[in-house]
Coordinates of C-alpha atoms (C1' of nucleotides) in Angstrom, one line a residue:
Chain A
X1 CA 84.4 -95.4 32.7
X2 CA 86.5 -92.2 32.4
X3 CA 86.1 -89.9 35.8
X4 CA 84.2 -86.5 35.7
X5 CA 85.8 -83.8 37.3
X6 CA 83.5 -81.9 39.2
X7 CA 84.6 -78.5 38.0
X8 CA 82.8 -80.2 34.7
X9 CA 79.7 -81.4 36.5
X10 CA 79.2 -77.9 37.7
X11 CA 80.1 -76.0 34.3
X12 CA 77.9 -78.6 32.2
X13 CA 75.4 -79.8 34.9
X14 CA 72.7 -79.4 32.7
X15 CA 73.5 -81.5 30.2
X16 CA 74.8 -84.4 32.3
X17 CA 71.8 -84.7 34.5
X18 CA 70.4 -88.2 34.3
X19 CA 73.7 -89.5 33.2
X20 CA 75.7 -92.5 35.0
X21 CA 78.9 -90.9 36.1
X22 CA 82.1 -91.9 37.9
X23 CA 84.0 -89.6 40.4
X24 CA 86.5 -89.7 43.4
X25 CA 87.6 -87.0 46.1
X26 CA 87.7 -86.5 49.3
X27 CA 84.8 -86.0 52.1
X28 CA 84.7 -82.8 53.0
X29 CA 81.5 -83.3 55.3
X30 CA 79.1 -85.9 55.8
X31 CA 75.5 -86.5 57.6
X32 CA 73.8 -89.5 58.3
X33 CA 70.4 -90.8 59.2
X34 CA 69.0 -94.4 59.5
X35 CA 68.9 -95.4 56.4
X36 CA 70.4 -92.8 54.1
X37 CA 73.2 -90.3 54.2
X38 CA 74.9 -87.3 52.5
X39 CA 78.1 -86.9 51.7
X40 CA 80.3 -83.6 50.3
X41 CA 82.7 -84.9 48.3
X42 CA 85.9 -82.8 46.8
X43 CA 87.8 -83.2 43.8
X44 CA 90.3 -80.8 43.6
X45 CA 89.4 -79.4 40.2
X46 CA 86.8 -76.7 41.7
X47 CA 86.4 -74.8 44.7
X48 CA 82.8 -76.4 45.5
X49 CA 82.0 -79.7 46.8
X50 CA 79.7 -81.9 45.1
X51 CA 76.7 -83.7 47.2
X52 CA 76.6 -88.1 47.5
X53 CA 73.6 -89.1 48.4
X54 CA 73.8 -93.1 49.4
X55 CA 71.2 -95.1 51.4
X56 CA 71.0 -98.6 52.6
X57 CA 71.2 -100.6 49.7
X58 CA 74.6 -100.0 49.2
X59 CA 76.1 -102.9 51.1
X60 CA 79.1 -100.9 52.6
X61 CA 76.7 -98.7 54.3
X62 CA 77.0 -99.2 57.4
X63 CA 80.9 -98.1 57.1
X64 CA 79.6 -95.1 54.8
X65 CA 77.2 -94.0 57.7
X66 CA 80.4 -93.0 59.8
X67 CA 82.6 -92.0 56.8
X68 CA 85.7 -89.9 58.7
X69 CA 86.2 -86.4 57.2
X70 CA 89.0 -86.6 54.8
X71 CA 88.5 -90.3 53.4
X72 CA 88.7 -90.7 50.1
X73 CA 86.5 -92.3 48.2
X74 CA 85.9 -93.6 44.2
X75 CA 81.8 -93.0 43.4
X76 CA 80.0 -94.1 41.0
X77 CA 76.3 -93.1 40.4
X78 CA 74.0 -91.1 38.8
X79 CA 73.8 -87.1 38.2
X80 CA 70.1 -85.7 39.2
X81 CA 68.7 -82.7 40.1
X82 CA 68.9 -81.7 43.8
X83 CA 65.5 -80.6 45.7
X84 CA 67.7 -79.1 48.3
X85 CA 68.0 -75.1 47.8
X86 CA 72.1 -75.2 48.3
X87 CA 72.6 -77.0 45.0
X88 CA 71.4 -77.4 41.7
X89 CA 72.0 -81.0 41.2
X90 CA 73.4 -84.3 43.6
X91 CA 74.6 -87.9 42.8
X92 CA 72.5 -90.7 43.9
X93 CA 75.5 -93.1 44.4
X94 CA 75.1 -97.2 43.3
X95 CA 78.4 -97.9 44.1
X96 CA 81.0 -96.4 46.6
X97 CA 84.4 -97.5 47.1
X98 CA 86.7 -96.6 50.0
X99 CA 90.1 -96.0 48.9
X100 CA 91.3 -94.8 52.2
X101 CA 90.1 -94.0 55.2
X102 CA 91.4 -91.0 57.2
X103 CA 92.3 -91.7 60.5
X104 CA 90.8 -90.4 63.6
X105 CA 93.6 -87.7 64.4
X106 CA 93.4 -85.9 61.2
X107 CA 93.5 -82.5 62.6
X108 CA 90.9 -80.4 60.0
X109 CA 87.9 -80.2 61.4
X110 CA 84.3 -79.3 60.4
X111 CA 85.0 -75.8 61.4
X112 CA 87.0 -72.6 61.2
X113 CA 90.5 -73.2 61.8
X114 CA 93.3 -70.1 62.8
X115 CA 95.1 -69.6 59.7
X116 CA 98.2 -69.5 62.7
X117 CA 97.4 -73.1 63.4
X118 CA 97.0 -73.9 59.7
X119 CA 100.5 -73.2 58.9
X120 CA 101.6 -75.8 61.7
X121 CA 99.9 -78.0 59.5
X122 CA 101.0 -76.6 56.1
X123 CA 101.2 -80.7 54.1
X124 CA 97.2 -80.6 55.4
X125 CA 96.0 -77.3 54.7
X126 CA 95.6 -77.2 51.0
X127 CA 92.6 -79.4 51.8
X128 CA 90.8 -76.3 53.3
X129 CA 88.4 -74.0 51.6
X130 CA 90.9 -70.7 52.4
X131 CA 94.0 -72.6 51.1
X132 CA 92.7 -74.6 48.2
X133 CA 91.2 -71.3 46.6
X134 CA 94.1 -69.4 47.5
X135 CA 96.9 -71.7 45.9
X136 CA 94.5 -72.2 42.4
X137 CA 93.9 -68.3 42.4
X138 CA 98.1 -68.4 42.9
X139 CA 98.5 -71.0 39.5
X140 CA 96.0 -68.7 38.1
X141 CA 97.9 -65.6 39.0
X142 CA 101.2 -67.1 37.1
X143 CA 99.8 -68.3 34.3
X144 CA 97.7 -64.6 33.6
X145 CA 101.4 -63.3 34.4
X146 CA 103.0 -65.6 31.3
X147 CA 99.6 -64.8 29.1
X148 CA 100.6 -60.8 29.4
X149 CA 103.9 -60.8 28.4
X150 CA 103.7 -63.7 25.8
X151 CA 100.9 -61.8 24.3
X152 CA 102.9 -58.4 24.6
X153 CA 105.6 -60.1 23.0
X154 CA 108.0 -60.8 25.6
X155 CA 110.4 -63.4 25.6
X156 CA 110.8 -65.2 29.1
X157 CA 114.3 -65.7 30.0
X158 CA 115.2 -68.3 33.1
X159 CA 118.1 -65.9 34.4
X160 CA 120.4 -68.4 37.1
X161 CA 119.2 -69.0 41.0
X162 CA 123.2 -69.3 41.6
X163 CA 125.0 -66.3 41.6
X164 CA 128.9 -64.9 41.7
X165 CA 127.9 -61.0 42.1
X166 CA 126.1 -59.2 44.8
X167 CA 123.0 -57.7 42.1
X168 CA 122.1 -54.8 43.9
X169 CA 123.8 -55.3 47.2
X170 CA 119.9 -56.2 48.1
X171 CA 121.0 -57.2 51.8
X172 CA 121.8 -60.4 53.2
X173 CA 122.6 -63.7 50.8
X174 CA 122.3 -67.6 51.2
X175 CA 125.8 -68.8 50.8
X176 CA 126.0 -71.6 47.9
X177 CA 128.9 -74.1 48.8
X178 CA 130.3 -77.6 49.3
X179 CA 132.9 -76.5 51.3
X180 CA 132.8 -78.6 54.7
X181 CA 132.5 -75.8 57.7
X182 CA 134.1 -77.9 59.9
X183 CA 137.6 -77.9 57.8
X184 CA 137.7 -74.7 55.5
X185 CA 140.1 -74.5 53.4
X186 CA 142.1 -71.4 54.6
X187 CA 144.8 -69.0 52.2
X188 CA 148.0 -67.9 53.4
X189 CA 146.5 -64.8 55.2
X190 CA 143.9 -67.4 57.0
X191 CA 140.9 -66.1 55.0
X192 CA 138.5 -68.9 53.4
X193 CA 139.8 -69.6 50.5
X194 CA 136.8 -69.9 47.7
X195 CA 139.0 -70.6 44.8
X196 CA 138.6 -74.2 46.3
X197 CA 134.4 -74.0 46.4
X198 CA 132.8 -75.9 43.8
X199 CA 132.7 -73.0 41.5
X200 CA 136.1 -71.9 42.4
X201 CA 134.7 -68.8 43.7
X202 CA 132.3 -66.9 46.4
X203 CA 128.5 -68.3 44.9
X204 CA 124.9 -67.2 46.5
X205 CA 121.3 -67.5 46.2
X206 CA 120.0 -65.0 43.6
X207 CA 118.3 -61.6 44.9
X208 CA 117.4 -60.7 41.7
X209 CA 117.8 -61.3 38.0
X210 CA 117.8 -58.0 37.1
X211 CA 121.1 -57.5 36.0
X212 CA 121.0 -60.9 34.0
X213 CA 118.2 -60.2 32.3
X214 CA 119.0 -57.1 30.8
X215 CA 121.3 -58.7 28.9
X216 CA 119.2 -60.4 27.2
X217 CA 117.4 -56.8 27.4
X218 CA 120.0 -55.5 25.0
X219 CA 119.1 -59.0 22.4
X220 CA 115.7 -59.6 22.5
X221 CA 114.5 -55.9 23.3
X222 CA 111.4 -57.0 25.4
X223 CA 112.2 -59.8 28.0
X224 CA 111.4 -61.0 31.6
X225 CA 112.3 -63.3 34.3
X226 CA 110.0 -64.9 36.5
X227 CA 111.3 -67.1 39.1
X228 CA 112.5 -67.8 43.0
X229 CA 114.1 -65.1 44.8
X230 CA 115.9 -65.7 47.9
X231 CA 116.6 -62.9 51.0
X232 CA 118.5 -63.7 54.3
X233 CA 117.4 -60.7 55.8
X234 CA 115.7 -61.7 59.5
X235 CA 112.2 -59.7 58.5
X236 CA 109.6 -60.7 61.2
X237 CA 106.4 -59.0 59.1
X238 CA 103.4 -60.2 57.0
X239 CA 104.6 -59.0 53.9
X240 CA 108.7 -60.9 53.9
X241 CA 109.6 -64.1 53.5
X242 CA 113.2 -65.9 52.8
X243 CA 112.1 -67.5 49.6
X244 CA 109.5 -66.1 47.5
X245 CA 108.9 -65.1 43.4
X246 CA 109.5 -62.5 41.9
X247 CA 108.3 -61.1 38.2
X248 CA 111.0 -58.7 36.6
X249 CA 110.4 -57.6 33.0
X250 CA 112.6 -55.2 31.0
X251 CA 112.4 -53.2 28.2
X252 CA 114.7 -51.8 25.4
X253 CA 114.4 -48.4 23.9
X254 CA 111.6 -47.1 27.0
X255 CA 111.7 -44.6 29.6
X256 CA 109.9 -44.7 33.3
X257 CA 106.9 -43.7 32.0
X258 CA 106.5 -46.6 29.5
X259 CA 107.7 -49.0 32.5
X260 CA 104.8 -47.3 35.0
X261 CA 102.3 -47.9 31.8
X262 CA 103.4 -51.9 31.5
X263 CA 103.2 -52.3 35.5
X264 CA 99.4 -50.7 35.3
X265 CA 99.0 -52.9 32.2
X266 CA 100.0 -56.2 33.8
X267 CA 98.2 -55.3 37.4
X268 CA 95.1 -54.7 35.5
X269 CA 95.1 -58.1 33.1
X270 CA 95.3 -60.3 36.3
X271 CA 92.8 -58.5 37.9
X272 CA 90.5 -59.3 34.7
X273 CA 91.8 -62.6 34.1
X274 CA 91.0 -63.4 37.9
X275 CA 87.6 -62.1 37.5
X276 CA 87.0 -63.9 34.6
X277 CA 88.3 -67.4 35.4
X278 CA 88.3 -67.9 39.3
X279 CA 84.9 -66.2 40.0
X280 CA 84.2 -68.6 43.1
X281 CA 87.2 -68.2 44.8
X282 CA 86.9 -64.2 44.2
X283 CA 83.3 -64.3 45.6
X284 CA 84.6 -66.3 48.6
X285 CA 87.6 -63.9 49.2
X286 CA 85.3 -61.1 49.3
X287 CA 82.6 -62.9 52.0
X288 CA 85.4 -64.2 54.3
X289 CA 88.4 -62.6 53.7
X290 CA 88.3 -59.2 52.7
X291 CA 84.7 -57.3 52.0
X292 CA 86.1 -55.0 50.2
X293 CA 88.3 -56.9 47.5
X294 CA 86.0 -57.3 44.5
X295 CA 85.0 -53.1 45.0
X296 CA 89.0 -52.4 45.2
X297 CA 89.9 -54.7 42.2
X298 CA 87.4 -53.6 40.4
X299 CA 87.9 -49.7 41.0
X300 CA 91.7 -50.7 40.5
X301 CA 90.8 -52.3 37.0
X302 CA 88.5 -49.2 35.7
X303 CA 90.9 -46.5 37.2
X304 CA 94.0 -44.7 36.4
X305 CA 97.0 -45.3 39.0
X306 CA 97.9 -42.3 40.3
X307 CA 101.1 -41.2 39.7
X308 CA 103.5 -38.3 41.9
X309 CA 107.1 -37.6 42.2
X310 CA 109.2 -38.6 45.2
X311 CA 109.4 -34.4 46.5
X312 CA 105.6 -34.1 45.5
X313 CA 104.7 -37.3 48.1
X314 CA 106.8 -35.5 50.7
X315 CA 105.2 -32.5 50.3
X316 CA 102.1 -34.2 50.8
X317 CA 103.3 -35.8 54.6
X318 CA 104.7 -32.5 55.5
X319 CA 101.1 -31.0 55.5
X320 CA 99.5 -33.7 56.3
X321 CA 97.2 -33.7 60.0
X322 CA 98.4 -37.1 61.1
X323 CA 100.8 -37.2 63.2
X324 CA 104.0 -39.8 62.2
X325 CA 106.4 -41.6 64.4
X326 CA 109.1 -40.6 62.1
X327 CA 108.9 -37.3 60.5
X328 CA 109.0 -36.9 56.5
X329 CA 112.1 -35.3 55.4
X330 CA 113.6 -34.7 51.7
X331 CA 116.3 -37.3 51.2
X332 CA 115.2 -39.5 53.8
X333 CA 113.4 -43.4 52.6
X334 CA 109.8 -42.9 53.0
X335 CA 108.7 -44.7 55.8
X336 CA 106.1 -47.8 55.9
X337 CA 103.7 -45.4 57.9
X338 CA 104.1 -42.8 55.2
X339 CA 104.1 -44.9 52.3
X340 CA 100.3 -46.2 53.6
X341 CA 99.1 -42.9 54.5
X342 CA 99.7 -42.1 51.1
X343 CA 98.0 -45.1 49.2
X344 CA 95.2 -45.8 52.1
X345 CA 94.0 -42.1 53.1
X346 CA 95.3 -39.6 50.4
X347 CA 94.7 -41.2 47.5
X348 CA 92.7 -44.9 48.6
X349 CA 94.1 -46.2 45.2
X350 CA 97.5 -47.5 43.8
X351 CA 100.3 -44.9 43.5
X352 CA 103.3 -45.1 41.5
X353 CA 106.1 -42.4 43.8
X354 CA 108.6 -41.5 40.9
X355 CA 112.0 -39.6 40.9
X356 CA 113.8 -40.8 44.3
X357 CA 116.8 -39.3 45.7
X358 CA 119.7 -41.1 44.5
X359 CA 121.6 -41.3 47.7
X360 CA 118.4 -43.9 48.9
X361 CA 118.5 -46.2 45.6
X362 CA 120.2 -48.5 43.8
X363 CA 123.6 -47.6 41.9
X364 CA 122.2 -48.5 38.2
X365 CA 119.0 -46.5 38.5
X366 CA 119.2 -43.6 36.1
X367 CA 120.4 -40.2 36.8
X368 CA 118.2 -37.3 36.2
X369 CA 119.0 -34.3 34.9
X370 CA 118.6 -32.1 38.3
X371 CA 121.3 -34.6 39.4
X372 CA 119.9 -34.9 42.5
X373 CA 117.2 -37.5 42.2
X374 CA 116.9 -40.8 40.1
X375 CA 114.3 -42.4 37.7
X376 CA 112.8 -44.9 39.7
X377 CA 109.1 -45.6 40.4
X378 CA 107.8 -47.2 43.2
X379 CA 104.2 -48.9 43.2
X380 CA 102.3 -48.5 46.6
X381 CA 99.1 -50.6 46.9
X382 CA 96.7 -50.0 50.1
X383 CA 96.7 -53.0 52.7
X384 CA 100.1 -54.3 51.1
X385 CA 102.3 -50.9 50.7
X386 CA 105.2 -51.6 48.0
X387 CA 104.1 -53.8 45.2
X388 CA 106.9 -53.0 42.2
X389 CA 110.0 -51.4 42.6
X390 CA 111.2 -50.0 39.1
X391 CA 113.7 -48.0 37.6
X392 CA 114.9 -46.7 34.2
X393 CA 118.8 -48.0 34.0
X394 CA 121.5 -45.7 34.1
X395 CA 122.6 -46.4 30.1
X396 CA 125.7 -44.0 30.2
X397 CA 128.8 -45.4 30.8
X398 CA 130.9 -43.3 32.3
X399 CA 127.4 -42.3 35.0
X400 CA 127.5 -46.0 35.7
X401 CA 130.8 -46.4 36.4
X402 CA 130.8 -43.5 38.6
X403 CA 128.0 -44.8 40.7
X404 CA 129.2 -48.0 41.3
X405 CA 132.9 -46.3 42.3
X406 CA 131.0 -43.9 44.6
X407 CA 129.1 -46.5 46.3
X408 CA 131.8 -48.4 47.2
X409 CA 131.0 -51.4 44.7
X410 CA 133.8 -53.8 43.0
X411 CA 133.5 -52.7 39.5
X412 CA 135.5 -55.7 38.5
X413 CA 132.6 -57.8 39.4
X414 CA 130.0 -55.6 37.2
X415 CA 132.4 -55.7 33.9
X416 CA 129.7 -57.3 32.0
X417 CA 126.8 -55.3 32.7
X418 CA 129.3 -52.7 32.5
X419 CA 130.0 -54.3 28.9
X420 CA 125.8 -53.8 27.9
X421 CA 127.0 -49.7 27.7
X422 CA 129.5 -49.9 25.1
X423 CA 128.1 -52.1 23.1
X424 CA 125.3 -50.8 21.9
X425 CA 123.5 -49.3 24.9
X426 CA 119.8 -48.2 25.0
X427 CA 117.4 -46.5 27.2
X428 CA 116.1 -49.5 28.8
X429 CA 113.8 -49.7 32.1
X430 CA 112.2 -52.5 34.1
X431 CA 110.4 -53.1 37.3
X432 CA 110.1 -56.2 40.2
X433 CA 106.9 -57.2 41.2
X434 CA 106.6 -59.3 44.4
X435 CA 104.4 -62.3 43.1
X436 CA 103.2 -63.2 46.6
X437 CA 102.5 -59.7 47.2
X438 CA 100.1 -59.8 44.2
X439 CA 98.3 -62.5 45.2
X440 CA 98.2 -61.0 48.7
X441 CA 96.5 -58.0 47.2
X442 CA 94.2 -60.4 44.7
X443 CA 93.0 -62.4 47.5
X444 CA 92.9 -60.4 50.4
X445 CA 95.0 -62.8 52.6
X446 CA 96.9 -60.3 54.9
X447 CA 100.3 -62.6 55.5
X448 CA 102.5 -63.5 52.8
X449 CA 103.0 -66.9 54.8
X450 CA 99.7 -67.7 53.7
X451 CA 100.1 -67.6 50.2
X452 CA 103.2 -69.8 49.7
X453 CA 103.1 -73.4 49.9
X454 CA 105.0 -74.1 52.2
X455 CA 106.7 -70.7 53.3
X456 CA 110.2 -70.1 54.4
X457 CA 110.9 -67.7 57.1
X458 CA 113.9 -67.1 59.4
X459 CA 113.2 -70.0 61.8
X460 CA 111.3 -71.8 60.0
X461 CA 112.4 -74.3 57.4
X462 CA 109.5 -77.1 58.0
X463 CA 108.0 -79.6 55.3
Chain B
rG1 C1' 119.1 -55.2 64.5
rG2 C1' 115.7 -52.8 67.6
rG3 C1' 110.4 -53.2 70.5
rA4 C1' 105.5 -55.3 71.9
rG5 C1' 102.6 -59.5 72.6
rU6 C1' 101.5 -64.4 73.4
rU7 C1' 101.7 -69.7 74.9
rU8 C1' 95.7 -73.4 79.2
rA9 C1' 91.8 -80.2 76.5
rG10 C1' 92.9 -82.3 69.0
rC11 C1' 90.6 -76.6 67.8
rU12 C1' 88.6 -71.5 69.6
rC13 C1' 89.1 -69.9 74.2
rA14 C1' 87.7 -68.0 79.4
rG15 C1' 89.7 -68.8 84.0
rU16 C1' 87.9 -62.7 89.1
rC17 C1' 92.4 -61.0 94.6
rG18 C1' 97.2 -66.7 94.6
rG19 C1' 93.7 -71.7 96.9
rU20 C1' 94.6 -77.0 93.2
rA21 C1' 91.1 -76.2 85.7
rG22 C1' 86.2 -74.9 82.6
rA23 C1' 83.1 -73.9 78.0
rG24 C1' 81.8 -74.6 72.8
rC25 C1' 83.2 -77.3 69.0
rA26 C1' 85.4 -81.8 67.4
rG27 C1' 86.1 -87.2 69.0
rU28 C1' 83.3 -91.4 70.4
rU29 C1' 78.4 -94.4 71.5
rG30 C1' 73.0 -94.0 70.6
rA31 C1' 68.4 -91.8 68.2
rC32 C1' 66.2 -89.6 63.6
rU33 C1' 63.4 -91.0 56.0
rG34 C1' 66.0 -85.2 52.5
rU35 C1' 70.4 -83.0 55.3
rU36 C1' 73.5 -79.0 53.8
rA37 C1' 78.9 -76.0 60.0
rA38 C1' 71.9 -81.6 60.2
rU39 C1' 69.4 -81.7 65.0
rC40 C1' 68.7 -84.5 70.2
rA41 C1' 70.9 -87.5 74.1
rA42 C1' 75.6 -89.1 76.8
rU43 C1' 80.4 -89.2 77.0
rU44 C1' 86.0 -89.0 77.5
rU45 C1' 90.4 -85.4 77.2
rG46 C1' 95.3 -81.6 80.3
rU47 C1' 102.7 -82.7 82.4
rC48 C1' 98.0 -74.8 82.3
rG49 C1' 105.2 -73.7 76.9
rG50 C1' 110.3 -75.6 79.4
rG51 C1' 113.6 -74.5 84.1
rG52 C1' 114.2 -71.8 88.0
rG53 C1' 112.1 -68.8 92.5
rU54 C1' 109.1 -66.2 96.2
rU55 C1' 104.4 -68.6 99.3
rC56 C1' 101.4 -73.2 103.9
rA57 C1' 99.7 -73.1 98.4
rA58 C1' 101.4 -70.6 91.8
rG59 C1' 97.8 -71.2 85.5
rU60 C1' 97.7 -66.6 88.3
rC61 C1' 103.6 -63.2 91.3
rC62 C1' 109.3 -62.8 89.7
rC63 C1' 113.4 -63.9 86.8
rU64 C1' 115.1 -66.9 82.9
rC65 C1' 115.2 -69.8 78.3
rA66 C1' 112.3 -71.2 74.0
rC67 C1' 108.6 -71.1 70.2
rC68 C1' 104.5 -68.3 67.9
rU69 C1' 102.7 -63.8 66.3
rC70 C1' 102.4 -58.6 65.7
rC71 C1' 105.2 -53.7 65.0
rC72 C1' 109.8 -51.2 62.9
rG73 C1' 114.0 -51.3 60.2
rC74 C1' 115.5 -53.6 54.9
rC75 C1' 112.7 -54.7 50.1
rA76 C1' 109.4 -57.6 46.7

RNA sequence: GGGAGUUUAGCUCAGUCGGUAGAGCAGUUGACUGUUAAUCAAUUUGUCGGGGGUUCAAGUCCCUCACCUCCCGCCA
């Protein structure tokens, strides 16, 4: 007999009433009286459980009466309408095979645990309501992103994980090497001789796929990369991880407005997809994690994102009643407190901030006509802060070269990136969307470590 | 890199003025013919994060190390 998923039972329950079915899964909770009992079983296919009713006619009733939470069962039975008001149907078991008992030191209990504690048992936490919902939604968001780009004619490009260039000077990188740190080869000058390393040069884990994907943008037009990214900064915050995933689209013959349109469409698409395909999970988040979640998401889906320039943002901040720890000043980067004030208090919705001073942005961003600002945009959202960073790229060879030199970068490292500006250059743009920050925003979960299956942060690579 | 806080039972946490450690839940045992965080009764559990110091006496005060958490910076 074929196993029926609990998802199928919940979705098509009425059609299955009175039929014999086979299910399997893990005990979430059980309640037993003298001659009968109830088991709530979760099989991983659906957020909700199914209630199993068993009685003393089963030959292993005594064992089942004290079944421990977490045990795995294989159940034959009949699906019937339930007299209880908490569920429309239940299964009257005709046979229950105990596939694996759960030993008494199983750490998950029939009560709420703190997220901090659950992080220490990351191998078991996906069995909880919250984490099963988070990781199912994480998967759905990833799928929605691919679906969105695919339907929009974008080509998915796998950019390299191991790179030899410091892509944007984006901070500390993890070194990739097969050299023995105990006996490093040295040059005559006493420096480490990377020509003896595996790739014959110094290599690192990628901090961004953007420079690589731009090359494909000049060939396949609209492209995106979506993969793991690594940053070795010692960031102890709720929104930073050492290993995270990033979505980076790139569009040829497009400007910053096209870029923002794309970002806005993508965010809205993801929300619509989740509301349609994960209603149980979203309702759960709304009830237990963030009571404003559904309102926030539906508002975002239905509203136009605000677009303001950096200069306007500074003006807003300067005339604000609020006392900031750091005084807003044109030419300095916006502090987190500034960003939060703008997106949470002034607009109460996502906002794009555009046209930042050139000195606080990366070398590849396109110089504006004022010669002071670049065509950059950050998308700020309430609760999470910066979720997207993007720009129109500098397509003019001379200006790009000058920026590389002015910022003290090695132009030899970027020869192939500069080539793009020599061989049929075009106005193009793109952005990086923090995948985990998106999951946080869509679920209301406040810590990035709780939306990554096995999070990596400084001093933590357990599991 | 800078700053703050936390660490007590399996989990969540209380512990007053320094006087030798407690609650709820979980677990275990029993009762119960429709429960749903089931209920009721009984009951077990501690190197108070590690090390050092002050004191007649330290979970409590001081020093130090570690871990975790949070804020800032860096960014996504």
